[in-house]
Amino acid sequence: MATTEPRTGDTGESLFIGREEESAWLTLALANRHGLVTGATGTGKTVSLQVMAEGFARAGVPVFAADIKGDLSGIAEVGEPKDFILKRAREVGLTFQPDQFSTIFWDVFGEEGHPVRATVSEMGPLLLSRMMDLNDVQEGVLNIAFRVADEQQLLLLDMKDLKSMLSFVGEHAAELTTQYGNVSKQSVGSILRQLLVLETQGGDRFFGEPALDLKDFMRTDREGRGIINILAADRLMQSPRLYATFLLWMLSELFEQLPEVGDPPKPKLVFFFDEAHLLFNDAPKALLEKIEQVVRLIRSKGVGVYFVTQNPVDVPDRVLAQLGNRVQHALRAFTPRDQRAVAAAAETFRPNPKLNTAQVITELGTGEALVSFLEKKGTPSVVERVLIRPPSARIGPVTPDERKAVIAGSPVKGKYDTAIDSESAYEILQKRVNETAVTSEAGEGGVLDQLGSIVGTIFGTNTPRGKRLSTGQVIARDVTRSVTNKVLGGVMANIGKTLGGSVGGSVGRAIVRGALGSLLRR
């Protein structure tokens, strides 16, 4: 904690957050050590989030934040010098300066901002299983579908691609069991039913192209200030698992794609994860371990992650231990359970002999908080009670017309607004179905036809001449060709080249997956 009297706000090295007896400064060089903003509903968490986002933006740090209630969108408009704002500014020793910030609005549904999309291949089986709430057996079957697609370099871009692969797995469960382990048709059916549920929640809009380029989150404006990316999440929050998994996917993509930078003078990006408890609720142990790994390591990529939730106990201890910068708003202690939660929250702070932390947590007023930020040596400061400074931009939502104006002037206008149905696994396989039908009708023979007979014997895909193959049969043919390459050498290598040529334009290189199963391209 520093005691410098702030008049205009932040310094070049720190963000001014608030003041009472002591001033609270968040050191930019330590902002990538992550943070936590907690407190009961209505105690000022969103305003604290806005204050921090504004500070990072002024320092040239891009920001991403989910807007659960729409209140954060006002950051795009100039703040008004209302009486309560001017009063708070005087109380913290700040000269209030109205401001607004360059903002890009995003929306999975494409209604309140630019559409946000990812491909099924990029999402990966682990996160997709979490999104659909699959059990262990179903997750195993989904992994098999992805494994076959990855080995064949067939990109799964949208829902129909995934359905095609799952249909194949169901049709050839017995054959795939011998190579990949037990495959149940019932499990495939359950996954397909869950896909229908996901579609009704908006998954059909989320999966597809053009996929989000995370570089668009890393922008600065003409003045060198960080652009604030706001995800409209009020509707998305109606599907909590979709919301949490979507944000986790974005975090994993940042982790996999960004280069190592160590501890830079300021973060490359700050990521606010609101309603963070949704990420951890009922999460399996394996996923929690992956989340802890990503949070621990992503700071070396220059990314600061700030979880926003009601109580620190909402966050697992191993993740909580990674969160060095903390803002605690009031908690209510009406029941014995509430009292235990307050005591647990107090224990997460470095004690201050001047404060009874557990007692103060229940006494804090709106816009007042206990704070502890990392000091220059990386150790947490003693907890201090402070009044949070007022934001410079508007407190509250933008109007529909104001939102439209911001979207119209966006630097990514036109890049994501129109969906693209690229040639992918589904289209490629359908094309091969058509080609096979034409070839059969022409009566062409040779080595490939002889091999096709062998394939049909193994996988049951022999069909009368002129009859169209099903999608599953085509995939079975291609999988077998891939395996037979090892035996037939040059003959089947040509088939592999044909397959690589048709899909390689999209893939370009071998398919591998990262810590959370998301797609890596190397």
Coordinates of C-alpha atoms in Angstrom, one line a residue:
M1 CA 0.0 0.0 0.0
A2 CA 1.2 3.5 -0.9
T3 CA 0.2 6.7 0.7
T4 CA 0.6 9.0 -2.3
E5 CA -2.3 11.4 -2.6
P6 CA -4.0 10.7 -6.0
R7 CA -5.4 13.7 -7.8
T8 CA -5.9 12.4 -11.4
G9 CA -5.8 8.7 -10.9
D10 CA -3.4 6.0 -12.0
T11 CA 0.4 6.2 -12.3
G12 CA 2.5 4.7 -15.0
E13 CA 3.1 1.6 -12.9
S14 CA 0.0 1.2 -10.8
L15 CA -3.7 1.5 -10.9
F16 CA -5.5 3.5 -8.2
I17 CA -8.4 1.4 -6.9
G18 CA -9.5 3.2 -3.7
R19 CA -8.6 4.8 -0.4
E20 CA -9.6 5.2 3.2
E21 CA -6.8 5.4 5.7
E22 CA -4.4 4.0 3.1
S23 CA -4.5 4.2 -0.7
A24 CA -4.9 0.9 -2.6
W25 CA -2.7 0.5 -5.7
L26 CA -2.7 -2.5 -8.0
T27 CA 0.8 -2.9 -9.5
L28 CA 0.7 -3.5 -13.2
A29 CA 3.8 -5.7 -13.3
L30 CA 2.1 -8.0 -10.8
A31 CA -1.4 -7.9 -12.4
N32 CA -0.7 -11.1 -14.3
R33 CA -0.6 -12.9 -10.9
H34 CA -4.4 -13.1 -11.2
G35 CA -7.0 -11.9 -8.8
L36 CA -10.4 -12.3 -7.1
V37 CA -13.4 -10.0 -6.7
T38 CA -16.0 -11.3 -4.2
G39 CA -19.0 -10.1 -2.3
A40 CA -22.8 -10.6 -1.9
T41 CA -25.2 -9.4 -4.6
G42 CA -25.6 -5.6 -4.6
T43 CA -22.4 -4.8 -2.7
G44 CA -20.5 -3.3 -5.7
K45 CA -18.6 -6.1 -7.4
T46 CA -19.6 -4.9 -10.9
V47 CA -18.5 -1.4 -10.2
S48 CA -15.1 -2.6 -8.9
L49 CA -14.7 -4.7 -12.0
Q50 CA -15.4 -1.6 -14.1
V51 CA -12.9 0.5 -12.1
M52 CA -10.2 -2.2 -12.7
A53 CA -11.1 -2.6 -16.4
E54 CA -10.9 1.2 -16.9
G55 CA -7.5 1.3 -15.2
F56 CA -6.1 -1.5 -17.3
A57 CA -7.5 0.1 -20.5
R58 CA -5.9 3.5 -19.6
A59 CA -2.6 1.6 -19.1
G60 CA -2.8 0.1 -22.6
V61 CA -3.9 -3.3 -21.5
P62 CA -6.8 -5.0 -23.5
V63 CA -9.6 -6.4 -21.3
F64 CA -12.2 -9.1 -21.7
A65 CA -15.2 -9.3 -19.4
A66 CA -18.5 -11.1 -19.4
D67 CA -21.5 -8.8 -18.8
I68 CA -24.1 -10.8 -16.9
K69 CA -26.7 -8.1 -16.3
G70 CA -25.8 -5.5 -19.0
D71 CA -24.5 -3.0 -16.5
L72 CA -20.9 -3.2 -17.6
S73 CA -21.8 -2.0 -21.2
G74 CA -21.9 1.6 -20.0
I75 CA -18.1 1.6 -20.0
A76 CA -18.4 2.6 -23.7
E77 CA -20.2 5.9 -22.9
V78 CA -19.0 9.0 -21.0
G79 CA -19.7 9.0 -17.3
E80 CA -21.9 11.7 -15.8
P81 CA -20.7 13.8 -12.8
K82 CA -23.6 12.9 -10.6
D83 CA -23.6 14.0 -6.9
F84 CA -22.8 10.6 -5.5
I85 CA -20.0 10.1 -7.9
L86 CA -18.5 13.5 -7.1
K87 CA -18.9 12.8 -3.4
R88 CA -17.0 9.5 -3.7
A89 CA -14.3 11.1 -5.8
R90 CA -13.7 13.7 -3.0
E91 CA -13.7 11.0 -0.3
V92 CA -10.9 9.2 -2.0
G93 CA -8.9 12.3 -3.0
L94 CA -9.6 12.0 -6.7
T95 CA -10.4 14.7 -9.2
F96 CA -13.3 13.2 -11.2
Q97 CA -12.7 13.1 -15.0
P98 CA -15.6 11.8 -17.2
D99 CA -14.3 9.4 -19.8
Q100 CA -15.4 6.6 -22.2
F101 CA -13.5 3.6 -23.5
S102 CA -13.1 1.9 -26.8
T103 CA -15.3 -1.2 -26.6
I104 CA -16.1 -4.2 -28.8
F105 CA -19.4 -5.9 -28.0
W106 CA -19.6 -9.7 -28.5
D107 CA -22.5 -12.1 -28.3
V108 CA -22.7 -15.9 -28.9
F109 CA -26.1 -15.4 -30.4
G110 CA -25.1 -12.4 -32.5
E111 CA -27.8 -10.2 -31.2
E112 CA -26.1 -7.8 -28.7
G113 CA -22.7 -7.8 -30.4
H114 CA -20.5 -9.5 -33.0
P115 CA -21.0 -13.3 -33.1
V116 CA -18.5 -15.5 -31.3
R117 CA -17.9 -18.8 -32.9
A118 CA -15.6 -21.8 -32.5
T119 CA -15.3 -25.0 -34.4
V120 CA -16.1 -28.3 -32.8
S121 CA -12.5 -29.5 -33.5
E122 CA -11.1 -26.4 -31.6
M123 CA -13.4 -27.0 -28.6
G124 CA -12.2 -30.6 -28.2
P125 CA -13.8 -33.6 -26.5
L126 CA -13.0 -32.7 -22.9
L127 CA -14.7 -29.3 -22.9
L128 CA -17.5 -30.5 -25.2
S129 CA -18.2 -33.3 -22.7
R130 CA -18.4 -30.8 -19.9
M131 CA -20.7 -28.6 -22.0
M132 CA -23.1 -31.5 -22.5
D133 CA -22.7 -33.0 -19.0
L134 CA -21.6 -36.4 -20.3
N135 CA -20.7 -39.2 -18.0
D136 CA -17.4 -41.1 -18.2
V137 CA -18.6 -43.7 -20.7
Q138 CA -20.2 -41.1 -23.0
E139 CA -17.1 -39.0 -22.8
G140 CA -15.0 -42.0 -23.8
V141 CA -17.1 -42.5 -26.9
L142 CA -16.9 -38.9 -27.8
N143 CA -13.1 -39.1 -27.5
I144 CA -13.1 -42.0 -30.0
A145 CA -15.1 -39.9 -32.5
F146 CA -12.6 -37.1 -32.2
R147 CA -9.7 -39.6 -32.4
V148 CA -10.9 -41.0 -35.7
A149 CA -11.6 -37.5 -37.1
D150 CA -8.1 -36.3 -36.0
E151 CA -6.3 -39.3 -37.4
Q152 CA -8.1 -38.8 -40.7
Q153 CA -7.5 -35.0 -40.5
L154 CA -11.2 -34.4 -40.9
L155 CA -12.1 -31.1 -39.3
L156 CA -15.3 -31.0 -37.3
L157 CA -16.4 -27.4 -37.9
D158 CA -20.1 -27.5 -36.9
M159 CA -22.8 -29.7 -35.4
K160 CA -23.5 -31.6 -38.6
D161 CA -19.9 -32.7 -38.8
L162 CA -20.0 -34.0 -35.3
K163 CA -23.3 -35.8 -35.9
S164 CA -21.8 -37.5 -38.9
M165 CA -18.8 -38.8 -36.9
L166 CA -21.1 -40.0 -34.1
S167 CA -23.3 -41.8 -36.6
F168 CA -20.3 -43.6 -37.9
V169 CA -19.2 -44.6 -34.4
G170 CA -22.7 -46.0 -33.8
E171 CA -22.9 -47.9 -37.0
H172 CA -19.5 -49.5 -36.5
A173 CA -19.4 -49.9 -32.8
A174 CA -18.3 -53.5 -32.9
E175 CA -15.3 -52.8 -35.3
L176 CA -14.2 -49.7 -33.4
T177 CA -14.3 -51.5 -30.0
T178 CA -11.5 -53.8 -31.1
Q179 CA -9.2 -50.9 -31.8
Y180 CA -10.3 -48.1 -29.4
G181 CA -12.1 -49.9 -26.5
N182 CA -15.7 -50.4 -25.7
V183 CA -18.2 -48.4 -27.8
S184 CA -21.8 -48.6 -26.9
K185 CA -24.6 -47.7 -29.3
Q186 CA -26.7 -46.6 -26.4
S187 CA -24.0 -44.1 -25.4
V188 CA -23.9 -42.7 -28.9
G189 CA -27.6 -42.2 -28.8
S190 CA -27.3 -40.4 -25.5
I191 CA -24.7 -38.1 -26.9
L192 CA -26.9 -37.3 -29.9
R193 CA -29.7 -36.5 -27.6
Q194 CA -27.5 -34.1 -25.6
L195 CA -26.5 -32.5 -28.9
L196 CA -30.1 -31.7 -29.5
V197 CA -30.3 -30.0 -26.1
L198 CA -27.1 -28.1 -26.8
E199 CA -28.6 -26.9 -30.1
T200 CA -31.7 -25.5 -28.4
Q201 CA -29.4 -23.6 -26.0
G202 CA -27.6 -21.9 -28.9
G203 CA -24.8 -24.4 -29.5
D204 CA -25.7 -24.5 -33.2
R205 CA -24.9 -20.8 -33.4
F206 CA -21.7 -21.1 -31.4
F207 CA -20.1 -23.9 -33.5
G208 CA -19.1 -22.9 -37.0
E209 CA -17.1 -20.3 -38.9
P210 CA -15.6 -17.8 -39.1
A211 CA -14.1 -18.9 -35.8
L212 CA -12.9 -16.3 -33.3
D213 CA -9.4 -15.0 -33.8
L214 CA -8.2 -14.3 -30.3
K215 CA -5.9 -11.6 -31.7
D216 CA -9.0 -9.5 -31.9
F217 CA -9.1 -9.4 -28.1
M218 CA -5.6 -8.0 -28.0
R219 CA -6.2 -4.7 -29.6
T220 CA -5.4 -1.2 -28.6
D221 CA -7.0 2.0 -30.0
R222 CA -5.4 4.9 -31.7
E223 CA -4.5 6.5 -28.4
G224 CA -2.7 3.3 -27.3
R225 CA -5.4 2.5 -24.7
G226 CA -6.5 -1.1 -24.4
I227 CA -9.8 -2.0 -26.1
I228 CA -12.4 -3.5 -23.7
N229 CA -14.2 -6.6 -25.0
I230 CA -17.6 -7.0 -23.5
L231 CA -19.4 -10.4 -23.9
A232 CA -23.2 -10.0 -23.6
A233 CA -23.9 -12.9 -21.3
D234 CA -27.4 -12.2 -20.0
R235 CA -29.0 -14.8 -22.3
L236 CA -26.0 -17.1 -22.3
M237 CA -26.3 -17.3 -18.5
Q238 CA -29.6 -19.1 -19.0
S239 CA -27.4 -22.1 -19.9
P240 CA -24.9 -21.9 -17.1
R241 CA -22.8 -24.9 -18.2
L242 CA -22.6 -23.5 -21.8
Y243 CA -21.5 -20.1 -20.4
A244 CA -18.8 -21.5 -18.1
T245 CA -17.4 -23.9 -20.7
F246 CA -17.3 -21.2 -23.3
L247 CA -15.2 -18.9 -21.1
L248 CA -13.0 -21.8 -20.1
W249 CA -12.5 -22.6 -23.8
M250 CA -11.4 -19.0 -24.5
L251 CA -9.0 -19.2 -21.5
S252 CA -7.5 -22.4 -22.8
E253 CA -7.1 -21.0 -26.3
L254 CA -5.2 -18.0 -24.9
F255 CA -3.0 -20.5 -22.9
E256 CA -2.2 -22.6 -26.0
Q257 CA -1.8 -19.8 -28.6
L258 CA 0.1 -17.0 -26.8
P259 CA 3.9 -17.1 -26.5
E260 CA 5.8 -17.2 -23.2
V261 CA 6.7 -13.7 -22.0
G262 CA 7.6 -14.2 -18.4
D263 CA 6.6 -11.3 -16.2
P264 CA 6.1 -8.3 -18.5
P265 CA 5.8 -4.7 -17.2
K266 CA 2.1 -4.9 -17.7
P267 CA -0.2 -7.8 -18.8
K268 CA -0.9 -8.5 -22.4
L269 CA -4.6 -9.1 -21.6
V270 CA -6.7 -9.2 -18.5
F271 CA -9.6 -11.7 -18.4
F272 CA -12.5 -11.2 -16.0
F273 CA -14.5 -14.4 -15.3
D274 CA -17.8 -13.4 -13.7
E275 CA -20.0 -15.9 -11.9
A276 CA -16.9 -18.0 -11.6
H277 CA -18.5 -20.6 -9.3
L278 CA -20.3 -22.0 -12.4
L279 CA -16.9 -23.1 -13.7
F280 CA -16.2 -25.3 -10.7
N281 CA -19.7 -26.5 -9.8
D282 CA -19.8 -30.3 -10.1
A283 CA -16.6 -30.3 -12.2
P284 CA -14.8 -33.7 -12.3
K285 CA -11.4 -33.9 -10.6
A286 CA -9.6 -34.3 -14.0
L287 CA -11.1 -31.0 -15.3
L288 CA -10.3 -29.1 -12.0
E289 CA -6.7 -30.2 -12.3
K290 CA -6.5 -28.9 -15.9
I291 CA -8.1 -25.6 -14.8
E292 CA -5.6 -25.2 -12.0
Q293 CA -2.8 -26.0 -14.5
V294 CA -4.0 -23.4 -17.0
V295 CA -4.4 -20.7 -14.3
R296 CA -1.0 -21.4 -12.9
L297 CA 0.9 -21.3 -16.2
I298 CA -1.0 -18.7 -18.2
R299 CA 0.5 -15.9 -16.2
S300 CA 3.8 -16.5 -18.0
K301 CA 1.9 -15.8 -21.2
G302 CA 1.1 -12.3 -19.8
V303 CA -2.5 -13.0 -19.1
G304 CA -4.1 -11.9 -15.8
V305 CA -7.3 -13.9 -14.8
Y306 CA -9.7 -12.3 -12.3
F307 CA -12.5 -14.5 -11.0
V308 CA -15.6 -12.7 -9.9
T309 CA -18.0 -14.5 -7.5
Q310 CA -19.9 -14.2 -4.2
N311 CA -17.5 -16.0 -1.8
P312 CA -13.9 -17.1 -2.0
V313 CA -15.0 -20.6 -1.0
D314 CA -16.6 -20.8 -4.4
V315 CA -13.1 -21.3 -5.8
P316 CA -11.1 -24.5 -5.2
D317 CA -8.2 -24.0 -2.8
R318 CA -5.6 -24.9 -5.5
V319 CA -6.9 -22.3 -7.8
L320 CA -7.5 -19.8 -5.0
A321 CA -3.8 -20.0 -4.1
Q322 CA -2.9 -18.6 -7.5
L323 CA -5.0 -15.4 -7.1
G324 CA -2.7 -12.8 -5.6
N325 CA -4.8 -9.6 -6.0
R326 CA -8.1 -9.5 -4.0
V327 CA -11.1 -7.3 -3.5
Q328 CA -13.6 -8.4 -1.0
H329 CA -17.0 -6.7 -0.7
A330 CA -19.5 -7.3 2.0
L331 CA -20.8 -10.8 2.9
R332 CA -24.0 -11.4 4.9
A333 CA -23.9 -13.7 7.9
F334 CA -27.5 -14.6 8.7
T335 CA -27.1 -18.3 9.3
P336 CA -24.4 -20.5 10.8
R337 CA -23.4 -21.6 7.3
D338 CA -23.0 -17.9 6.3
Q339 CA -20.9 -17.3 9.3
R340 CA -18.5 -20.1 8.4
A341 CA -18.2 -18.7 4.9
V342 CA -17.3 -15.3 6.3
A343 CA -14.7 -16.8 8.6
A344 CA -13.3 -18.7 5.6
A345 CA -13.1 -15.5 3.5
A346 CA -11.3 -13.7 6.3
E347 CA -8.7 -16.4 6.5
T348 CA -7.7 -15.8 2.9
F349 CA -6.2 -12.4 3.7
R350 CA -2.9 -11.4 5.3
P351 CA -4.0 -10.2 8.7
N352 CA -4.0 -6.5 9.7
P353 CA -3.6 -5.9 13.4
K354 CA -5.8 -2.9 13.1
L355 CA -8.7 -4.8 11.7
N356 CA -11.0 -7.7 12.8
T357 CA -11.3 -8.9 9.2
A358 CA -14.2 -11.3 9.8
Q359 CA -16.2 -8.6 11.5
V360 CA -15.5 -5.9 9.0
I361 CA -16.6 -8.2 6.1
T362 CA -20.1 -8.1 7.4
E363 CA -20.0 -4.3 8.1
L364 CA -18.8 -3.1 4.7
G365 CA -21.1 -0.7 2.9
T366 CA -21.9 -0.6 -0.9
G367 CA -18.8 0.4 -2.8
E368 CA -16.6 -0.4 0.2
A369 CA -14.2 -3.3 0.2
L370 CA -11.3 -5.1 1.9
V371 CA -8.4 -5.2 -0.5
S372 CA -5.0 -6.9 -0.6
F373 CA -2.8 -6.5 -3.6
L374 CA 0.7 -8.0 -4.3
E375 CA 3.6 -5.8 -3.3
K376 CA 6.7 -5.4 -5.4
K377 CA 8.4 -8.5 -4.0
G378 CA 5.3 -10.6 -4.9
T379 CA 4.0 -10.9 -1.3
P380 CA 0.4 -9.9 -0.5
S381 CA -0.1 -6.7 1.4
V382 CA -1.9 -6.6 4.7
V383 CA -5.6 -6.3 4.2
E384 CA -7.0 -2.8 4.2
R385 CA -10.5 -1.3 4.3
V386 CA -11.0 1.1 1.4
L387 CA -13.7 3.1 -0.5
I388 CA -13.6 2.1 -4.1
R389 CA -13.0 5.0 -6.5
P390 CA -15.8 5.9 -8.9
P391 CA -15.6 4.8 -12.5
S392 CA -14.9 7.5 -15.2
A393 CA -17.4 6.0 -17.6
R394 CA -21.1 5.5 -17.2
I395 CA -22.4 3.3 -14.4
G396 CA -25.2 1.2 -15.9
P397 CA -26.1 -0.1 -19.3
V398 CA -26.0 1.5 -22.7
T399 CA -29.3 2.0 -24.7
P400 CA -30.1 -0.2 -27.7
D401 CA -29.2 2.7 -30.0
E402 CA -25.9 3.3 -28.3
R403 CA -25.0 -0.3 -28.6
K404 CA -25.8 -0.4 -32.3
A405 CA -23.6 2.7 -32.8
V406 CA -20.7 1.0 -31.0
I407 CA -21.1 -2.1 -33.1
A408 CA -21.3 -0.1 -36.3
G409 CA -18.0 1.6 -35.5
S410 CA -16.3 -1.6 -34.4
P411 CA -12.8 -2.4 -35.7
V412 CA -14.0 -6.0 -36.4
K413 CA -17.2 -4.9 -38.2
G414 CA -18.0 -7.4 -41.0
K415 CA -15.4 -10.0 -40.0
Y416 CA -17.7 -12.2 -38.0
D417 CA -21.2 -11.0 -38.8
T418 CA -21.9 -13.5 -41.6
A419 CA -21.6 -17.3 -41.0
I420 CA -19.6 -19.3 -43.5
D421 CA -20.4 -23.0 -44.3
S422 CA -16.9 -24.1 -45.3
E423 CA -16.1 -27.5 -46.8
S424 CA -15.5 -29.8 -43.8
A425 CA -15.9 -33.4 -42.8
Y426 CA -19.6 -33.6 -43.6
E427 CA -19.2 -32.0 -47.1
I428 CA -16.1 -33.9 -48.0
L429 CA -17.6 -37.2 -47.1
Q430 CA -20.8 -36.4 -49.0
K431 CA -18.7 -35.5 -52.0
R432 CA -16.9 -38.9 -51.8
V433 CA -20.3 -40.6 -51.6
N434 CA -21.2 -38.9 -54.9
E435 CA -17.9 -39.8 -56.5
T436 CA -18.2 -43.4 -55.4
A437 CA -21.6 -43.6 -57.0
V438 CA -20.3 -42.2 -60.3
T439 CA -17.3 -44.5 -60.3
S440 CA -19.5 -47.6 -59.6
E441 CA -21.8 -46.7 -62.4
A442 CA -18.9 -46.4 -64.8
G443 CA -17.8 -49.9 -63.9
E444 CA -14.2 -48.9 -63.2
G445 CA -12.1 -51.7 -61.8
G446 CA -8.5 -52.3 -60.6
V447 CA -6.6 -52.5 -57.4
L448 CA -8.8 -50.0 -55.5
D449 CA -12.0 -51.9 -56.4
Q450 CA -10.3 -55.1 -55.1
L451 CA -9.3 -53.3 -52.0
G452 CA -12.9 -51.9 -51.7
S453 CA -14.1 -55.5 -51.7
I454 CA -11.8 -56.3 -48.8
V455 CA -13.0 -53.2 -46.9
G456 CA -16.6 -54.3 -47.5
T457 CA -15.9 -57.7 -46.1
I458 CA -14.3 -56.3 -43.0
F459 CA -16.7 -53.4 -42.3
G460 CA -19.8 -54.6 -44.1
T461 CA -19.8 -51.7 -46.5
N462 CA -20.2 -53.7 -49.8
T463 CA -23.1 -52.3 -51.7
P464 CA -24.7 -53.1 -55.1
R465 CA -23.2 -51.1 -58.0
G466 CA -24.8 -47.7 -58.3
K467 CA -26.1 -47.6 -54.8
R468 CA -25.0 -44.5 -52.7
L469 CA -22.8 -45.3 -49.6
S470 CA -23.9 -43.9 -46.3
T471 CA -21.6 -41.3 -44.6
G472 CA -20.6 -43.9 -42.0
Q473 CA -19.6 -46.4 -44.8
V474 CA -17.4 -43.8 -46.4
I475 CA -15.7 -43.0 -43.2
A476 CA -15.2 -46.7 -42.5
R477 CA -13.6 -47.0 -46.0
D478 CA -11.3 -44.1 -45.3
V479 CA -10.3 -45.4 -41.8
T480 CA -9.5 -48.8 -43.2
R481 CA -7.5 -47.3 -46.1
S482 CA -5.4 -45.4 -43.5
V483 CA -4.6 -48.6 -41.6
T484 CA -3.9 -50.6 -44.8
N485 CA -1.3 -48.0 -45.9
K486 CA 1.2 -49.8 -43.7
V487 CA 0.6 -53.0 -45.7
L488 CA 0.1 -51.9 -49.3
G489 CA 2.8 -49.2 -49.2
G490 CA 2.8 -47.0 -52.3
V491 CA -0.7 -47.9 -53.5
M492 CA -2.4 -46.8 -50.4
A493 CA 0.0 -43.9 -49.8
N494 CA -1.6 -42.3 -52.9
I495 CA -4.9 -42.6 -51.2
G496 CA -3.5 -40.9 -48.1
K497 CA -2.2 -38.1 -50.3
T498 CA -5.6 -37.7 -51.8
L499 CA -7.2 -37.5 -48.4
G500 CA -4.5 -35.0 -47.2
G501 CA -5.0 -32.9 -50.3
S502 CA -8.7 -32.5 -49.8
V503 CA -8.5 -31.7 -46.1
G504 CA -5.0 -30.3 -45.8
G505 CA -6.0 -26.9 -47.1
S506 CA -7.9 -26.4 -43.9
V507 CA -5.7 -28.3 -41.5
G508 CA -2.3 -27.6 -43.0
R509 CA -0.4 -29.7 -40.5
A510 CA -0.8 -32.5 -38.0
I511 CA -3.6 -32.3 -35.5
V512 CA -2.6 -32.3 -31.8
R513 CA -4.5 -31.2 -28.7
G514 CA -3.6 -29.1 -25.7
A515 CA -4.1 -29.2 -22.0
L516 CA -7.9 -28.9 -22.1
G517 CA -8.3 -30.9 -25.3
S518 CA -8.5 -27.8 -27.6
L519 CA -7.0 -28.0 -31.0
L520 CA -3.4 -27.1 -31.6
R521 CA -2.0 -26.5 -35.1
R522 CA 1.8 -27.0 -35.5

